[in-house]
CSV table of C-alpha atoms and ligand atoms in Angstrom, one decimal:
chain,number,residue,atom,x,y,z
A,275,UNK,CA,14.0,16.0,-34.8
A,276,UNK,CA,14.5,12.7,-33.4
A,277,UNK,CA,18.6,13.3,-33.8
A,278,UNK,CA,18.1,15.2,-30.1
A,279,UNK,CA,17.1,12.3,-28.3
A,280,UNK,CA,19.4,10.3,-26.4
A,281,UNK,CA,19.1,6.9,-25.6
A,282,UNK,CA,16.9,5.7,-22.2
A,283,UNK,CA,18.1,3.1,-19.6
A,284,UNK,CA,16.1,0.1,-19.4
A,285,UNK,CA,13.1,0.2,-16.5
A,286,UNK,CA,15.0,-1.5,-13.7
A,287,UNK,CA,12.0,-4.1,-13.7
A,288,UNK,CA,10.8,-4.6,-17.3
A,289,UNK,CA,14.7,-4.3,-18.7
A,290,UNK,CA,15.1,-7.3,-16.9
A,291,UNK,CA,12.1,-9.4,-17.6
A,292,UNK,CA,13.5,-8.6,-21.3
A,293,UNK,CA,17.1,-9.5,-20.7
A,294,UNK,CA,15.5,-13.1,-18.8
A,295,UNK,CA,13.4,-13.8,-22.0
A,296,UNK,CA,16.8,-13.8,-23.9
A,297,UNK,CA,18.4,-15.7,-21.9
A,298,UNK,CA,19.0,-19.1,-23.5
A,299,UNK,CA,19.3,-21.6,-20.2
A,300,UNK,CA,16.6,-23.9,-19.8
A,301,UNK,CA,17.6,-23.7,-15.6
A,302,UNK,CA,17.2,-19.7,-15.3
A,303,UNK,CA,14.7,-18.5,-13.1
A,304,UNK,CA,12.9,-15.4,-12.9
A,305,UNK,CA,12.3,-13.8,-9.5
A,306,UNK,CA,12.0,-10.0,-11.3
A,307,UNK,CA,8.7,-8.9,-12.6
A,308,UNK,CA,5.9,-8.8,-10.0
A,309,UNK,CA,4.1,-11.5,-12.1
A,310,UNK,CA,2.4,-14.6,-10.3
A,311,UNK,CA,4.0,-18.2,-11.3
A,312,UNK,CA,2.6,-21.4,-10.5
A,313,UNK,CA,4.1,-24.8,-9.6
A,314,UNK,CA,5.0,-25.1,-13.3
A,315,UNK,CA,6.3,-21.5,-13.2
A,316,UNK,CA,3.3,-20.7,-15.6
A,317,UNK,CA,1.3,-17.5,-15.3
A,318,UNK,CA,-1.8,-18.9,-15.8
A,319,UNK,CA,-5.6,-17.6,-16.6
A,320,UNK,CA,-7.6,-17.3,-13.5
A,321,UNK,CA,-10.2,-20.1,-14.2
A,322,UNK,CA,-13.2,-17.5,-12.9
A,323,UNK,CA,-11.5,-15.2,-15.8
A,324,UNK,CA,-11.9,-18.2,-18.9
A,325,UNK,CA,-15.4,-18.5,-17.7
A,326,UNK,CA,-16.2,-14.7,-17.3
A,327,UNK,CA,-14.7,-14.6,-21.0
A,328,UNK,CA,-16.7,-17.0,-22.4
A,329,UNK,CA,-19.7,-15.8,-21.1
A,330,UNK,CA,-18.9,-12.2,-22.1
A,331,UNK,CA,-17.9,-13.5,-25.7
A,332,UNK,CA,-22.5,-14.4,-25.6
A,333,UNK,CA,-23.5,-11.3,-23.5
A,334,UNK,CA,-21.3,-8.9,-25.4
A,335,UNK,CA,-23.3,-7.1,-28.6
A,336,UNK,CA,-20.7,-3.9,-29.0
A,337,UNK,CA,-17.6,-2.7,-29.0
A,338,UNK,CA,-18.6,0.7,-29.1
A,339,UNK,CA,-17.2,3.2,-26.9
A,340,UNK,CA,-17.3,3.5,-22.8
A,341,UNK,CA,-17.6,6.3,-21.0
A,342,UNK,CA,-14.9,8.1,-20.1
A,343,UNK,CA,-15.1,6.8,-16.6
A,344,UNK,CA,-15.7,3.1,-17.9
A,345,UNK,CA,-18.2,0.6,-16.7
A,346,UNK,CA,-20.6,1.9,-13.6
A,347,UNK,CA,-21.0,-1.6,-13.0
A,348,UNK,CA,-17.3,-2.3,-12.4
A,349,UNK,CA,-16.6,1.0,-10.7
A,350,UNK,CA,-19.5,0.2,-7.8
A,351,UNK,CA,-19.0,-3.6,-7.5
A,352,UNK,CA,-14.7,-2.2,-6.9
A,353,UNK,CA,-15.7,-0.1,-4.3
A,354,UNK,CA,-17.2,-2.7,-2.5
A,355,UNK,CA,-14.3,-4.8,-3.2
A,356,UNK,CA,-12.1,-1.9,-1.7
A,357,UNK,CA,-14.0,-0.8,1.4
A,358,UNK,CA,-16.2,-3.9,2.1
A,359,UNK,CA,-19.8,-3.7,1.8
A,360,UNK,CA,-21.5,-1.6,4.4
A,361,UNK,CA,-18.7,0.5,4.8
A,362,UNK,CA,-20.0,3.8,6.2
A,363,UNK,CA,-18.2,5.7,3.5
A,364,UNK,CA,-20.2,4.0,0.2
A,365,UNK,CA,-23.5,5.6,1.1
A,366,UNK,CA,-22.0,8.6,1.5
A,367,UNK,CA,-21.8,10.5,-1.9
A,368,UNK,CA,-18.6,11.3,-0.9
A,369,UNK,CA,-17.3,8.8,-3.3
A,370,UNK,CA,-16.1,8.5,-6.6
A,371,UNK,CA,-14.2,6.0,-8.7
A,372,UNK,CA,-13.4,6.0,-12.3
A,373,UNK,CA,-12.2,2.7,-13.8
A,374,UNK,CA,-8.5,3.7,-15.0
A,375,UNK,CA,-5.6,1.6,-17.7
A,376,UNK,CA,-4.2,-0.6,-14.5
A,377,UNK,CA,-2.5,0.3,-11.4
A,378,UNK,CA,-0.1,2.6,-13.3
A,379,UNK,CA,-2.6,5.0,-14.9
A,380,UNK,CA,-5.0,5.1,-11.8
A,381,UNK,CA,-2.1,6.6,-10.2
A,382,UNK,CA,-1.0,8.8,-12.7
A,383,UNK,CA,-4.9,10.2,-12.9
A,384,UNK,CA,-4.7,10.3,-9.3
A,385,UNK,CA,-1.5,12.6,-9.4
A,386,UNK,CA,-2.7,14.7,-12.1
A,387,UNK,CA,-6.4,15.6,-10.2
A,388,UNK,CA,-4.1,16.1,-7.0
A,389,UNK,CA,-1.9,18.5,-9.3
A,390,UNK,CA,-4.9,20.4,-10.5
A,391,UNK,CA,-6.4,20.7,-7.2
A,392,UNK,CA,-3.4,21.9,-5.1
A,393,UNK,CA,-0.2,22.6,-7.4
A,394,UNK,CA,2.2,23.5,-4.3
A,395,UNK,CA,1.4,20.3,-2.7
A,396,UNK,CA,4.3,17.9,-2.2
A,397,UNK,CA,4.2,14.2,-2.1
A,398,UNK,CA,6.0,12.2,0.5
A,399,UNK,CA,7.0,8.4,-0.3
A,400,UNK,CA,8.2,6.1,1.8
A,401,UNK,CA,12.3,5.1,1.1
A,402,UNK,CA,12.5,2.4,-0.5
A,403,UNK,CA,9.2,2.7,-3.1
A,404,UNK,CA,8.4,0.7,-6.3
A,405,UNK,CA,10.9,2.4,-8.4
A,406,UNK,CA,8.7,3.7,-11.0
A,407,UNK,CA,6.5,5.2,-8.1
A,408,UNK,CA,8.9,8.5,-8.6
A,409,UNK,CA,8.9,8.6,-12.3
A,410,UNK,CA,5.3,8.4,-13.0
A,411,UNK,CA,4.7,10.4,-10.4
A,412,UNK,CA,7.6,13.0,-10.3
A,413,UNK,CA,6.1,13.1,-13.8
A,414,UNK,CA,2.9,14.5,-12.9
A,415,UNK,CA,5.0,17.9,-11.9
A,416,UNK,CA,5.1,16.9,-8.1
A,417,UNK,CA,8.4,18.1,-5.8
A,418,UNK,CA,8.8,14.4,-4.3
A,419,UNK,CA,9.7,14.1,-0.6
A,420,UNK,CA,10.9,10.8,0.7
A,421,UNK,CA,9.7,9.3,4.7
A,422,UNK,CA,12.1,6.8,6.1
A,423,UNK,CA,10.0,3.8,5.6
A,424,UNK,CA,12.1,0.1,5.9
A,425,UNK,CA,15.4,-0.4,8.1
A,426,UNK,CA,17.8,-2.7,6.0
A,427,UNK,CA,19.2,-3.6,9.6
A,428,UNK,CA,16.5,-5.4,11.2
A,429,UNK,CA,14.9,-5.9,8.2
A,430,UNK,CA,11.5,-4.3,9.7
A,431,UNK,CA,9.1,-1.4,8.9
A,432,UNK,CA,11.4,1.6,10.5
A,433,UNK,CA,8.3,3.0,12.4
A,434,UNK,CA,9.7,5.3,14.9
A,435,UNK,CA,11.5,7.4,11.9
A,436,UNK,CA,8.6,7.2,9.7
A,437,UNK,CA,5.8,8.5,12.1
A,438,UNK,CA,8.5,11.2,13.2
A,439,UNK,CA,9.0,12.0,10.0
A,440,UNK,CA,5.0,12.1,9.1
A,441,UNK,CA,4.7,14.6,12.2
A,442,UNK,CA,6.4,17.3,10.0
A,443,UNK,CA,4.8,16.7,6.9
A,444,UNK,CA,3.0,20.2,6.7
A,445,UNK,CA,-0.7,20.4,6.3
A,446,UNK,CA,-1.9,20.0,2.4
A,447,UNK,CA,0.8,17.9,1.3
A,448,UNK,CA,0.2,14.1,-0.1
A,449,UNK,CA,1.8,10.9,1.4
A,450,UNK,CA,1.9,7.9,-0.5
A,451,UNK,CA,1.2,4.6,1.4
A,452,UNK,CA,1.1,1.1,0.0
A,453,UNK,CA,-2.1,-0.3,1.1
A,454,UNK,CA,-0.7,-3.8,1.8
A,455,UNK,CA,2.2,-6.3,0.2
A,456,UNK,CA,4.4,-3.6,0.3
A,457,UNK,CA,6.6,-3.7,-3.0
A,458,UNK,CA,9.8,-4.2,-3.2
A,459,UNK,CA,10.1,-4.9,0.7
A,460,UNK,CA,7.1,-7.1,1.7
A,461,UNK,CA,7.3,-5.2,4.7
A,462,UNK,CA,3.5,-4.1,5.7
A,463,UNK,CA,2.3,-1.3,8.5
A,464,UNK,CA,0.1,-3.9,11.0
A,465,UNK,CA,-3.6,-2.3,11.9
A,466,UNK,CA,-2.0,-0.5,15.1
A,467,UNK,CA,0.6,1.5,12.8
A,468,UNK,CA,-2.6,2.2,10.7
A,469,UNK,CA,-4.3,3.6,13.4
A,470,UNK,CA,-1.0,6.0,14.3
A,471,UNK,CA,-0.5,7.1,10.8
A,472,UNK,CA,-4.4,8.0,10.4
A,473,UNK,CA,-4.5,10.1,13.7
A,474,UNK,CA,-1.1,11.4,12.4
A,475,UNK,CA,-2.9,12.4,9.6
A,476,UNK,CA,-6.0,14.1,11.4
A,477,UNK,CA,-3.6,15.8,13.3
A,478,UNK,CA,-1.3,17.4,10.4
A,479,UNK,CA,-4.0,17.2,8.0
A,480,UNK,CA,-2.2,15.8,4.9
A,481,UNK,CA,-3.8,13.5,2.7
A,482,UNK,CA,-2.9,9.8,2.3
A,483,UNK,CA,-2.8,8.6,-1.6
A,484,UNK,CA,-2.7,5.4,-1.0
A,485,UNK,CA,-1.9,2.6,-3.7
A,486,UNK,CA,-3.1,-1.1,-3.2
A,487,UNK,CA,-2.1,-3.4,-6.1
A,488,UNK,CA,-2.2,-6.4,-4.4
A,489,UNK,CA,-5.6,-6.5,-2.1
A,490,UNK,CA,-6.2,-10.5,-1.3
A,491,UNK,CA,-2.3,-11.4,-1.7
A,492,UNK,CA,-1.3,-11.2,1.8
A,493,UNK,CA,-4.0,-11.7,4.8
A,494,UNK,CA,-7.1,-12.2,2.9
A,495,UNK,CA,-9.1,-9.6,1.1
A,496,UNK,CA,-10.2,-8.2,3.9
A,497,UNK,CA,-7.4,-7.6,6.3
A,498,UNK,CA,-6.1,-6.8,3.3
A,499,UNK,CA,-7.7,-3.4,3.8
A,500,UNK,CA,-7.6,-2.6,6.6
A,501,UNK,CA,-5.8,0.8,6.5
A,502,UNK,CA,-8.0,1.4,3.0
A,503,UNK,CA,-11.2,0.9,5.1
A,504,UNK,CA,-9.6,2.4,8.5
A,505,UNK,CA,-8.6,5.8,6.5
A,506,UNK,CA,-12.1,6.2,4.5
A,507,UNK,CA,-14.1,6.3,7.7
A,508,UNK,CA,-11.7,8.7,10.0
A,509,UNK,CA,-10.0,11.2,6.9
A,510,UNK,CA,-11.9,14.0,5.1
A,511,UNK,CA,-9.7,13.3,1.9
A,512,UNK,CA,-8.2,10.3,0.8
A,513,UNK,CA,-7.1,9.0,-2.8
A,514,UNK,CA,-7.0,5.2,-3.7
A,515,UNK,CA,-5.3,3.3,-6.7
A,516,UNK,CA,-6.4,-0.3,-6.7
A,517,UNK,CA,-5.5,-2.5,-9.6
A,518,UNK,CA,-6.8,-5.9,-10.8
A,519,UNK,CA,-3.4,-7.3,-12.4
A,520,UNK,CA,-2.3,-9.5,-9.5
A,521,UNK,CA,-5.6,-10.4,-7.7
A,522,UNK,CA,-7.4,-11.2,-10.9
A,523,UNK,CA,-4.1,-12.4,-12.7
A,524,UNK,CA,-5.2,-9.3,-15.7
A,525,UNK,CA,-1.7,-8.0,-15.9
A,526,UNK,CA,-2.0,-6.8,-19.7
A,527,UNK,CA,-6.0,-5.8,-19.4
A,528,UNK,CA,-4.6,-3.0,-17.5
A,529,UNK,CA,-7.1,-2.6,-15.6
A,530,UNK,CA,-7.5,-0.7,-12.3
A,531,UNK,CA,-9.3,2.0,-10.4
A,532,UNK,CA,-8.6,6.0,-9.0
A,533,UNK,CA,-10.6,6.5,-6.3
A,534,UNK,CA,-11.4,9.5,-4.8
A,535,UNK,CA,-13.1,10.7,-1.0
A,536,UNK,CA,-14.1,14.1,-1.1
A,537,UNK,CA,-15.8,16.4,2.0
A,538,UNK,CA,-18.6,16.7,0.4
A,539,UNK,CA,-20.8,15.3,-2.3
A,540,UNK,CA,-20.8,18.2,-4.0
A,541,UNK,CA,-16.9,18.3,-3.9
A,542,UNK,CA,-16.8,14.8,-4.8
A,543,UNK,CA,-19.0,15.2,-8.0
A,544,UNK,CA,-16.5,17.9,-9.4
A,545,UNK,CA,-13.5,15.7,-8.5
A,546,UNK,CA,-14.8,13.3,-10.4
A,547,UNK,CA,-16.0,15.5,-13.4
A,548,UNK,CA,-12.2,16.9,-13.0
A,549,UNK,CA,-10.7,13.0,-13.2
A,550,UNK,CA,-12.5,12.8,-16.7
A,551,UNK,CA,-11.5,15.8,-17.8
A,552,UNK,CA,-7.5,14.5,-16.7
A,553,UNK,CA,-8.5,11.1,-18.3
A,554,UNK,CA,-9.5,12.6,-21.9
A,555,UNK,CA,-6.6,14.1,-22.2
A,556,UNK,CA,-4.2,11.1,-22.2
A,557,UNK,CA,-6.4,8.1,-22.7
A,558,UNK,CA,-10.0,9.1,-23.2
A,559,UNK,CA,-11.0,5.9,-21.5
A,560,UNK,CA,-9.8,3.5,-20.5
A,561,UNK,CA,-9.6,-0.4,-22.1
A,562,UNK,CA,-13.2,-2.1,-21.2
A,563,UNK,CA,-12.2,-6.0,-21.6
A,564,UNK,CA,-10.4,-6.6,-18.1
A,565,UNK,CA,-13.1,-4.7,-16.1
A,566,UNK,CA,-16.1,-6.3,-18.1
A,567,UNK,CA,-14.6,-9.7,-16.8
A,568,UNK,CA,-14.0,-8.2,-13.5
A,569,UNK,CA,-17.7,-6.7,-13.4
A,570,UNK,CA,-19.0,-10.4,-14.3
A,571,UNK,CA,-17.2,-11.8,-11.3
A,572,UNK,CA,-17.9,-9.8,-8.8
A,573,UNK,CA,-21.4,-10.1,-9.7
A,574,UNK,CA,-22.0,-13.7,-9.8
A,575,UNK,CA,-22.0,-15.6,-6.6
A,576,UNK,CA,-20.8,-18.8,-8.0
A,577,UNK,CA,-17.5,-17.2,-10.5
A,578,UNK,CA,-17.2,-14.5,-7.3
A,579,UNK,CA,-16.5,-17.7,-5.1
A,580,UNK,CA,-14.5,-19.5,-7.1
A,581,UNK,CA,-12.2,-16.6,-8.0
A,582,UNK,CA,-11.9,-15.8,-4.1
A,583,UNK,CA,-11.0,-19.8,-3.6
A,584,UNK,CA,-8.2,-19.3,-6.7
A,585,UNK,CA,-7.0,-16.0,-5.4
A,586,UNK,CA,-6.4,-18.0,-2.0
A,587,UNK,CA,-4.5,-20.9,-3.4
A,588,UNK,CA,-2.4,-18.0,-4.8
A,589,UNK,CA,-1.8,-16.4,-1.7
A,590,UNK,CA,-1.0,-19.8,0.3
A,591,UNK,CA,1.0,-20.7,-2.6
A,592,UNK,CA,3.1,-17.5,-2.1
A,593,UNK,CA,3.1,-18.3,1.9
A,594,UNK,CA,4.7,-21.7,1.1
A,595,UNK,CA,7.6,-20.9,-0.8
A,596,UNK,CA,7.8,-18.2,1.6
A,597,UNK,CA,8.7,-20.8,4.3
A,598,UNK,CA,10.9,-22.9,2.2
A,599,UNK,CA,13.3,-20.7,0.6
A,600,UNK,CA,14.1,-19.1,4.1
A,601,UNK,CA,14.3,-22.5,5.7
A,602,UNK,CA,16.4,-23.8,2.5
A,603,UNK,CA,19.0,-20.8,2.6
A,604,UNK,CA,19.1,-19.9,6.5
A,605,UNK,CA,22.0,-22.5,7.0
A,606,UNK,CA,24.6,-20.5,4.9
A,607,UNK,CA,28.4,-19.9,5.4
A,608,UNK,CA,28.1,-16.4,6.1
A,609,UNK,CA,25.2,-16.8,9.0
A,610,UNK,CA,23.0,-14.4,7.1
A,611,UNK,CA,19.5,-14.7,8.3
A,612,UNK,CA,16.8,-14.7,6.0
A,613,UNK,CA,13.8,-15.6,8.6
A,614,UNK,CA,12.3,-11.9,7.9
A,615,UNK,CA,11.2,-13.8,4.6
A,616,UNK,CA,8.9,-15.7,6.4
A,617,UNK,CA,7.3,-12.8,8.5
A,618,UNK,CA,6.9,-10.6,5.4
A,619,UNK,CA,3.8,-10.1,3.1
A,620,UNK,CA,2.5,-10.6,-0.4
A,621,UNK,CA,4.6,-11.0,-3.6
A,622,UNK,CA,8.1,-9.6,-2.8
A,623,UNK,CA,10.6,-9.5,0.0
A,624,UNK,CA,14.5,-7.7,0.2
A,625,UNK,CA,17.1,-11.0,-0.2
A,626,UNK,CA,19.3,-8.3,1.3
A,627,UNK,CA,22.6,-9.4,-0.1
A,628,UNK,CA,25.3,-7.8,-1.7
A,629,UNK,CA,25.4,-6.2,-5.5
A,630,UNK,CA,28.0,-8.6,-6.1
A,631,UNK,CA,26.4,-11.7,-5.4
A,632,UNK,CA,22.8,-10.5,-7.3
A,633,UNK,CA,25.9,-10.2,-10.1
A,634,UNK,CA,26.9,-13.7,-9.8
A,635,UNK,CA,23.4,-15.4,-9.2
A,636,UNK,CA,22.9,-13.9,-12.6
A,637,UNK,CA,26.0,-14.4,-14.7
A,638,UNK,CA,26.5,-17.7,-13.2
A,639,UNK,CA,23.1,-19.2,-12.3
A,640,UNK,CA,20.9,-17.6,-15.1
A,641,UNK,CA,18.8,-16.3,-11.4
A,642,UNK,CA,17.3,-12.7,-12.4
A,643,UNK,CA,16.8,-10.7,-9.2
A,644,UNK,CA,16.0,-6.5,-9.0
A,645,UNK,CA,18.5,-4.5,-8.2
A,646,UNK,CA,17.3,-3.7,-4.9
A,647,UNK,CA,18.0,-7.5,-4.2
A,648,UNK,CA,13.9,-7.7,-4.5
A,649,UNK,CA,12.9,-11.6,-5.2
A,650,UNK,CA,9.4,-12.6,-6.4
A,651,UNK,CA,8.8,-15.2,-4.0
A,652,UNK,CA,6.1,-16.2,-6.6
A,653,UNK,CA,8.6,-17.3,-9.0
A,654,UNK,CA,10.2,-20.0,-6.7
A,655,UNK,CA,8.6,-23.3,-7.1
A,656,UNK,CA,9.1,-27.6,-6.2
A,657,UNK,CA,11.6,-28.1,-9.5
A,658,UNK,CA,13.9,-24.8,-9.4
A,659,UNK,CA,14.4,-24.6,-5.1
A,660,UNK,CA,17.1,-26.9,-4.9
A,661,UNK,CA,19.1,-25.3,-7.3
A,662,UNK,CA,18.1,-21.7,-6.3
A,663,UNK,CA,18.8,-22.6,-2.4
A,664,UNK,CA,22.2,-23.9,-3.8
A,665,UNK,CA,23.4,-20.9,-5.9
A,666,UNK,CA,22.4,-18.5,-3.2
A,667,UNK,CA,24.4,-20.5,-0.5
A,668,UNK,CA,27.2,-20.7,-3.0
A,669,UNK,CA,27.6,-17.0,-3.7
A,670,UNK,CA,27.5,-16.5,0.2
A,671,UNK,CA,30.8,-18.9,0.5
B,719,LMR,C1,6.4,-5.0,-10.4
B,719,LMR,O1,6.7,-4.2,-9.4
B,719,LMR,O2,7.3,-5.9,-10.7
B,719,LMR,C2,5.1,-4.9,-11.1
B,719,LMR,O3,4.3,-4.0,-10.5
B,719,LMR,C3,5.3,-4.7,-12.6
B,719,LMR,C4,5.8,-3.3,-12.9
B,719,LMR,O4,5.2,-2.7,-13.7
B,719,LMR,O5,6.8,-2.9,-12.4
């Protein structure tokens, strides 16, 4: 049978962390996979993590199964994470989360329960999107949409076309919204476009899906959620996947969360029930490790304070070499400016030069950049700047 199959293009982002791995120079650098990097260009343990693990090594007595929705521990102490504790919305009942395999397969449980509920419903995404956004969605069976969402020209959020655009999206249909660190662009909505898009959304009465993979990687963990916390309170629906990769450095834990805000408690508790339903027929539950050390943090003053002091290094780390690539490369031969660098958010921003000079950083320079001229600001650091500063300003000669 397998004769029928053809082969598959590499995953524009995972194709090239393999073809980096292979690539014998000792002065490549990797600015491709959304992966943090330190200093040393290492992607290390969170410390809170090697002391949640060892303490979870004495506390754990089974490896027996989870429920299918995983650890209620980790599922309430998220939700606080997400909204912020004493957020009108938690003592609600109109809440429900299920611990889900990572960012990836809260959204694709998200999808499906959005499928079941209302199978003519289209989803809207912003242009550009994380590129596997449309397959593991479009997956799912939706009709996909697209909202203008980040002008290459001025290198901004393209408001006025977006919320003129979101005025038409009929009533019923799905938006997705990153919550914050907006990938690939690092271009976020600020807290006044949050508050348009939500009364946009009152108004035409779709329903935001919105996924935050990055909360505590660009203001804080807070501000962070702003448009999360802002949409629980005013919207009747709204769907959430949040993942613990970046913040808690659990990349291959996969660990993450769907959550769901229903009318009603009694709406609530079925869209739950259905979510378990959707998860035991791909996964049956979902991978306990990374949320059990996840659960142990957020419930102990001390690791919880420590791993908020790490995550912040991180983020100031990622502000830094914000600062000095733009500064290193803004004096270049073709007058390119690269200040929006410095304005943007979280892991990523758009280099925004040509195809052929992403060709020649690579070929020439051993520098691995997404198509989409995407850079991992994360993966600059104090040994590799002066040569990456220099091979970008000599491609722009
Ligand atoms: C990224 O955007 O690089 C990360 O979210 C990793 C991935 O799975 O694409």
């Amino acid at each position: 049978m397998f004769e029928s199959l053809k082969p598959v293009a590499a995953d524009p982002i995972l194709g090239l962390m393999a073809a980096f791995r292979e690539d014998p120079r000792d002065n490549k650098i990797d600015l491709g996979v959304g992966v943090y990097m330190n200093d040393r260009g290492q992607t290390p343990v969170m410390d809170a993590v090697k002391r949640a693990e060892a303490k979870l090594a004495e506390l754990e007595n089974t490896k027996s199964y989870q429920g299918i929705a995983g650890d209620a521990e980790y599922n309430s102490r998220m939700l606080e994470l997400l909204f912020g504790s004493g957020h009108s919305v938690l003592g609600s009942g109109r809440v429900k989360s299920l611990q889900a395999p990572g960012g990836s397969g809260s959204l694709r449980v998200g999808a499906e329960v959005i499928r079941r509920a209302r199978p003519e419903a289209k989803l809207w995404v912003g242009t550009p999107t994380w590129p596997n956004h449309i397959p593991l969605l479009g997956s799912a069976g939706f009709e996909i949409e697209e909202y203008p969402y980040y002008d290459i020209a001025s290198r901004e959020v393209n408001i006025d076309l977006m919320l003129e655009t979101l005025r038409k999206v009929p009533a019923g249909d799905v938006v997705l919204l990153h919550g914050c660190c907006h990938n690939p662009t690092g271009a976020d909505l600020t807290n006044q476009q949050w508050d348009q898009i939500t009364d946009i959304a009152l108004e035409r009465g779709f329903v935001p899906f919105i996924d935050i993979a990055y909360q505590g990687l660009g203001d804080g963990l807070d501000e962070d959620a702003y448009g999360v916390r802002l949409m629980a309170e005013k919207l009747p629906e709204l769907v959430i996947a949040s993942s613990c990769s970046k913040n808690f450095g659990l990349y291959r834990e996969r660990t993450g969360s769907i959550t769901f805000i229903a009318q009603t408690s009694e709406q609530a508790e079925i869209v739950g029930g259905q979510a378990m339903s959707i998860a035991r027929q791909i996964y049956s539950m979902p991978p306990a490790h990374g949320a059990l050390l996840v659960s142990l943090i957020l419930g102990d003053e001390t690791l919880c304070a420590d791993w908020k002091a790490e995550l912040e290094e991180v983020r100031q780390r990622i502000i830094s070499m914000r600062t000095l690539l733009a500064d290193n490369i803004q004096n270049n031969a073709q007058g390119v400016d690269f200040s929006h660098i410095k304005r943007q958010k979280g892991m990523f921003s758009f280099l925004g030069i040509a195809p052929e000079h992403l060709v020649r950083l690579r070929e020439e320079f051993g520098i691995y950049i997404v198509s989409s001229t995407r850079i991992n600001l994360a993966g600059i650091n104090s040994s590799n700047i002066d040569y990456l500063a220099n091979a970008i300003r000599a491609v722009l000669k």
